[in-house]
JSON list of C-alpha atoms in Angstrom, two decimals:
[
{"chain": "A", "resi": 5, "resn": "UNK", "atom": "CA", "xyz": [21.34, -69.30, 75.40]},
{"chain": "A", "resi": 6, "resn": "UNK", "atom": "CA", "xyz": [18.59, -69.78, 77.94]},
{"chain": "A", "resi": 7, "resn": "UNK", "atom": "CA", "xyz": [19.15, -68.35, 81.40]},
{"chain": "A", "resi": 8, "resn": "UNK", "atom": "CA", "xyz": [18.14, -70.77, 84.17]},
{"chain": "A", "resi": 9, "resn": "UNK", "atom": "CA", "xyz": [15.07, -69.98, 86.23]},
{"chain": "A", "resi": 10, "resn": "UNK", "atom": "CA", "xyz": [15.45, -67.90, 89.40]},
{"chain": "A", "resi": 11, "resn": "UNK", "atom": "CA", "xyz": [14.37, -70.92, 91.46]},
{"chain": "A", "resi": 12, "resn": "UNK", "atom": "CA", "xyz": [17.53, -72.77, 90.42]},
{"chain": "A", "resi": 13, "resn": "UNK", "atom": "CA", "xyz": [19.73, -70.08, 91.96]},
{"chain": "A", "resi": 14, "resn": "UNK", "atom": "CA", "xyz": [17.48, -69.75, 95.00]},
{"chain": "A", "resi": 15, "resn": "UNK", "atom": "CA", "xyz": [17.81, -73.49, 95.65]},
{"chain": "A", "resi": 16, "resn": "UNK", "atom": "CA", "xyz": [21.59, -73.38, 95.24]},
{"chain": "A", "resi": 17, "resn": "UNK", "atom": "CA", "xyz": [21.99, -70.44, 97.63]},
{"chain": "A", "resi": 18, "resn": "UNK", "atom": "CA", "xyz": [19.54, -71.97, 100.08]},
{"chain": "A", "resi": 19, "resn": "UNK", "atom": "CA", "xyz": [21.60, -75.17, 100.02]},
{"chain": "A", "resi": 20, "resn": "UNK", "atom": "CA", "xyz": [24.75, -73.23, 100.90]},
{"chain": "A", "resi": 21, "resn": "UNK", "atom": "CA", "xyz": [23.38, -70.74, 103.42]},
{"chain": "A", "resi": 22, "resn": "UNK", "atom": "CA", "xyz": [20.43, -72.74, 104.82]},
{"chain": "A", "resi": 23, "resn": "UNK", "atom": "CA", "xyz": [18.31, -69.58, 104.47]},
{"chain": "A", "resi": 24, "resn": "UNK", "atom": "CA", "xyz": [15.45, -68.78, 102.11]},
{"chain": "A", "resi": 25, "resn": "UNK", "atom": "CA", "xyz": [16.56, -66.22, 99.52]},
{"chain": "A", "resi": 26, "resn": "UNK", "atom": "CA", "xyz": [14.65, -64.47, 96.74]},
{"chain": "A", "resi": 27, "resn": "UNK", "atom": "CA", "xyz": [16.55, -63.61, 93.57]},
{"chain": "A", "resi": 28, "resn": "UNK", "atom": "CA", "xyz": [15.29, -61.17, 90.95]},
{"chain": "A", "resi": 29, "resn": "UNK", "atom": "CA", "xyz": [15.45, -61.95, 87.25]},
{"chain": "A", "resi": 30, "resn": "UNK", "atom": "CA", "xyz": [18.24, -59.46, 86.48]},
{"chain": "A", "resi": 31, "resn": "UNK", "atom": "CA", "xyz": [20.31, -60.78, 89.38]},
{"chain": "A", "resi": 32, "resn": "UNK", "atom": "CA", "xyz": [19.87, -64.31, 88.03]},
{"chain": "A", "resi": 33, "resn": "UNK", "atom": "CA", "xyz": [21.18, -63.15, 84.66]},
{"chain": "A", "resi": 34, "resn": "UNK", "atom": "CA", "xyz": [24.24, -61.58, 86.27]},
{"chain": "A", "resi": 35, "resn": "UNK", "atom": "CA", "xyz": [24.90, -64.72, 88.31]},
{"chain": "A", "resi": 36, "resn": "UNK", "atom": "CA", "xyz": [24.67, -66.85, 85.18]},
{"chain": "A", "resi": 37, "resn": "UNK", "atom": "CA", "xyz": [27.05, -64.58, 83.28]},
{"chain": "A", "resi": 38, "resn": "UNK", "atom": "CA", "xyz": [29.58, -64.64, 86.12]},
{"chain": "A", "resi": 39, "resn": "UNK", "atom": "CA", "xyz": [29.29, -68.44, 86.26]},
{"chain": "A", "resi": 40, "resn": "UNK", "atom": "CA", "xyz": [29.95, -68.76, 82.52]},
{"chain": "A", "resi": 41, "resn": "UNK", "atom": "CA", "xyz": [32.94, -66.42, 82.69]},
{"chain": "A", "resi": 42, "resn": "UNK", "atom": "CA", "xyz": [34.34, -68.31, 85.69]},
{"chain": "A", "resi": 43, "resn": "UNK", "atom": "CA", "xyz": [33.95, -71.67, 83.95]},
{"chain": "A", "resi": 44, "resn": "UNK", "atom": "CA", "xyz": [35.61, -70.35, 80.79]},
{"chain": "A", "resi": 45, "resn": "UNK", "atom": "CA", "xyz": [38.53, -68.95, 82.79]},
{"chain": "A", "resi": 46, "resn": "UNK", "atom": "CA", "xyz": [38.84, -72.19, 84.75]},
{"chain": "A", "resi": 47, "resn": "UNK", "atom": "CA", "xyz": [38.83, -74.29, 81.57]},
{"chain": "A", "resi": 48, "resn": "UNK", "atom": "CA", "xyz": [41.47, -72.11, 79.93]},
{"chain": "A", "resi": 49, "resn": "UNK", "atom": "CA", "xyz": [43.71, -72.23, 82.99]},
{"chain": "A", "resi": 50, "resn": "UNK", "atom": "CA", "xyz": [43.32, -76.00, 83.40]},
{"chain": "A", "resi": 51, "resn": "UNK", "atom": "CA", "xyz": [44.13, -76.50, 79.71]},
{"chain": "A", "resi": 52, "resn": "UNK", "atom": "CA", "xyz": [47.21, -74.34, 80.05]},
{"chain": "A", "resi": 53, "resn": "UNK", "atom": "CA", "xyz": [48.41, -76.38, 83.02]},
{"chain": "A", "resi": 54, "resn": "UNK", "atom": "CA", "xyz": [47.83, -79.71, 81.24]},
{"chain": "A", "resi": 55, "resn": "UNK", "atom": "CA", "xyz": [49.46, -78.54, 78.01]},
{"chain": "A", "resi": 56, "resn": "UNK", "atom": "CA", "xyz": [52.47, -77.18, 79.89]},
{"chain": "A", "resi": 57, "resn": "UNK", "atom": "CA", "xyz": [52.97, -80.68, 81.31]},
{"chain": "A", "resi": 58, "resn": "UNK", "atom": "CA", "xyz": [52.54, -82.22, 77.83]},
{"chain": "A", "resi": 59, "resn": "UNK", "atom": "CA", "xyz": [49.41, -84.15, 78.74]},
{"chain": "A", "resi": 60, "resn": "UNK", "atom": "CA", "xyz": [46.27, -84.45, 76.66]},
{"chain": "A", "resi": 61, "resn": "UNK", "atom": "CA", "xyz": [43.85, -85.35, 79.46]},
{"chain": "A", "resi": 62, "resn": "UNK", "atom": "CA", "xyz": [42.79, -83.06, 82.25]},
{"chain": "A", "resi": 63, "resn": "UNK", "atom": "CA", "xyz": [42.99, -84.49, 85.73]},
{"chain": "A", "resi": 64, "resn": "UNK", "atom": "CA", "xyz": [41.42, -83.36, 88.97]},
{"chain": "A", "resi": 65, "resn": "UNK", "atom": "CA", "xyz": [44.70, -81.88, 90.18]},
{"chain": "A", "resi": 66, "resn": "UNK", "atom": "CA", "xyz": [44.84, -79.65, 87.08]},
{"chain": "A", "resi": 67, "resn": "UNK", "atom": "CA", "xyz": [41.41, -78.22, 87.87]},
{"chain": "A", "resi": 68, "resn": "UNK", "atom": "CA", "xyz": [42.27, -77.73, 91.55]},
{"chain": "A", "resi": 69, "resn": "UNK", "atom": "CA", "xyz": [45.50, -75.97, 90.64]},
{"chain": "A", "resi": 70, "resn": "UNK", "atom": "CA", "xyz": [43.65, -73.78, 88.14]},
{"chain": "A", "resi": 71, "resn": "UNK", "atom": "CA", "xyz": [41.07, -72.85, 90.81]},
{"chain": "A", "resi": 72, "resn": "UNK", "atom": "CA", "xyz": [43.87, -71.84, 93.16]},
{"chain": "A", "resi": 73, "resn": "UNK", "atom": "CA", "xyz": [45.52, -69.72, 90.47]},
{"chain": "A", "resi": 74, "resn": "UNK", "atom": "CA", "xyz": [42.22, -68.05, 89.57]},
{"chain": "A", "resi": 75, "resn": "UNK", "atom": "CA", "xyz": [41.39, -67.49, 93.25]},
{"chain": "A", "resi": 76, "resn": "UNK", "atom": "CA", "xyz": [44.80, -65.97, 93.92]},
{"chain": "A", "resi": 77, "resn": "UNK", "atom": "CA", "xyz": [44.47, -63.73, 90.86]},
{"chain": "A", "resi": 78, "resn": "UNK", "atom": "CA", "xyz": [41.02, -62.53, 91.91]},
{"chain": "A", "resi": 79, "resn": "UNK", "atom": "CA", "xyz": [42.21, -61.87, 95.47]},
{"chain": "A", "resi": 80, "resn": "UNK", "atom": "CA", "xyz": [45.14, -59.88, 94.09]},
{"chain": "A", "resi": 81, "resn": "UNK", "atom": "CA", "xyz": [42.86, -57.89, 91.80]},
{"chain": "A", "resi": 82, "resn": "UNK", "atom": "CA", "xyz": [40.50, -57.23, 94.73]},
{"chain": "A", "resi": 83, "resn": "UNK", "atom": "CA", "xyz": [43.38, -56.02, 96.89]},
{"chain": "A", "resi": 84, "resn": "UNK", "atom": "CA", "xyz": [44.57, -53.72, 94.10]},
{"chain": "A", "resi": 85, "resn": "UNK", "atom": "CA", "xyz": [41.11, -52.25, 93.64]},
{"chain": "A", "resi": 86, "resn": "UNK", "atom": "CA", "xyz": [40.78, -51.66, 97.39]},
{"chain": "A", "resi": 87, "resn": "UNK", "atom": "CA", "xyz": [44.20, -49.99, 97.43]},
{"chain": "A", "resi": 88, "resn": "UNK", "atom": "CA", "xyz": [43.19, -47.77, 94.50]},
{"chain": "A", "resi": 89, "resn": "UNK", "atom": "CA", "xyz": [39.93, -46.90, 96.23]},
{"chain": "A", "resi": 90, "resn": "UNK", "atom": "CA", "xyz": [41.80, -45.84, 99.37]},
{"chain": "A", "resi": 91, "resn": "UNK", "atom": "CA", "xyz": [44.21, -43.63, 97.41]},
{"chain": "A", "resi": 92, "resn": "UNK", "atom": "CA", "xyz": [41.52, -41.71, 95.53]},
{"chain": "A", "resi": 93, "resn": "UNK", "atom": "CA", "xyz": [39.74, -38.91, 97.38]},
{"chain": "A", "resi": 94, "resn": "UNK", "atom": "CA", "xyz": [36.19, -39.67, 98.34]},
{"chain": "A", "resi": 95, "resn": "UNK", "atom": "CA", "xyz": [33.25, -37.64, 97.17]},
{"chain": "A", "resi": 96, "resn": "UNK", "atom": "CA", "xyz": [31.40, -38.00, 100.44]},
{"chain": "A", "resi": 97, "resn": "UNK", "atom": "CA", "xyz": [29.66, -34.97, 101.98]},
{"chain": "A", "resi": 98, "resn": "UNK", "atom": "CA", "xyz": [31.92, -35.08, 105.03]},
{"chain": "A", "resi": 99, "resn": "UNK", "atom": "CA", "xyz": [35.02, -34.92, 102.82]},
{"chain": "A", "resi": 100, "resn": "UNK", "atom": "CA", "xyz": [33.69, -31.95, 100.87]},
{"chain": "A", "resi": 101, "resn": "UNK", "atom": "CA", "xyz": [32.66, -30.27, 104.15]},
{"chain": "A", "resi": 102, "resn": "UNK", "atom": "CA", "xyz": [36.21, -30.80, 105.43]},
{"chain": "A", "resi": 103, "resn": "UNK", "atom": "CA", "xyz": [37.57, -29.27, 102.22]},
{"chain": "A", "resi": 104, "resn": "UNK", "atom": "CA", "xyz": [35.28, -26.24, 102.61]},
{"chain": "A", "resi": 105, "resn": "UNK", "atom": "CA", "xyz": [36.45, -25.78, 106.21]},
{"chain": "A", "resi": 106, "resn": "UNK", "atom": "CA", "xyz": [40.11, -25.85, 105.22]},
{"chain": "A", "resi": 107, "resn": "UNK", "atom": "CA", "xyz": [39.44, -23.42, 102.35]},
{"chain": "A", "resi": 108, "resn": "UNK", "atom": "CA", "xyz": [37.72, -20.96, 104.68]},
{"chain": "A", "resi": 109, "resn": "UNK", "atom": "CA", "xyz": [40.59, -21.26, 107.17]},
{"chain": "A", "resi": 110, "resn": "UNK", "atom": "CA", "xyz": [43.06, -20.42, 104.39]},
{"chain": "A", "resi": 111, "resn": "UNK", "atom": "CA", "xyz": [40.98, -17.37, 103.44]},
{"chain": "A", "resi": 112, "resn": "UNK", "atom": "CA", "xyz": [40.92, -16.25, 107.08]},
{"chain": "A", "resi": 113, "resn": "UNK", "atom": "CA", "xyz": [44.69, -16.62, 107.31]},
{"chain": "A", "resi": 114, "resn": "UNK", "atom": "CA", "xyz": [45.17, -14.57, 104.15]},
{"chain": "A", "resi": 115, "resn": "UNK", "atom": "CA", "xyz": [42.85, -11.79, 105.32]},
{"chain": "A", "resi": 116, "resn": "UNK", "atom": "CA", "xyz": [44.70, -11.35, 108.60]}
]
């Protein structure tokens, strides 16, 4: 499968943001992959909605409903990942410095 040229994505983003953007080749490949995965998920969800209503033709409302379901699912997944990120300890230098300070305070308390 041929990946579209970087200019295609630059024109699309420029149309949305009204700003000139440069996209690298690897970023274009990632954008294309995400687009394909999104379209596949959207098609599957729209098919599921149509089949659940015993219809053989997709209508606009099926696609809109599928987009809302996909959007809600991605927002939920994003919220879960943010919650998980907040629960896990960070590996930042300030956090390790804080840990070292509390360890030294414990040692001082034990030596007294």
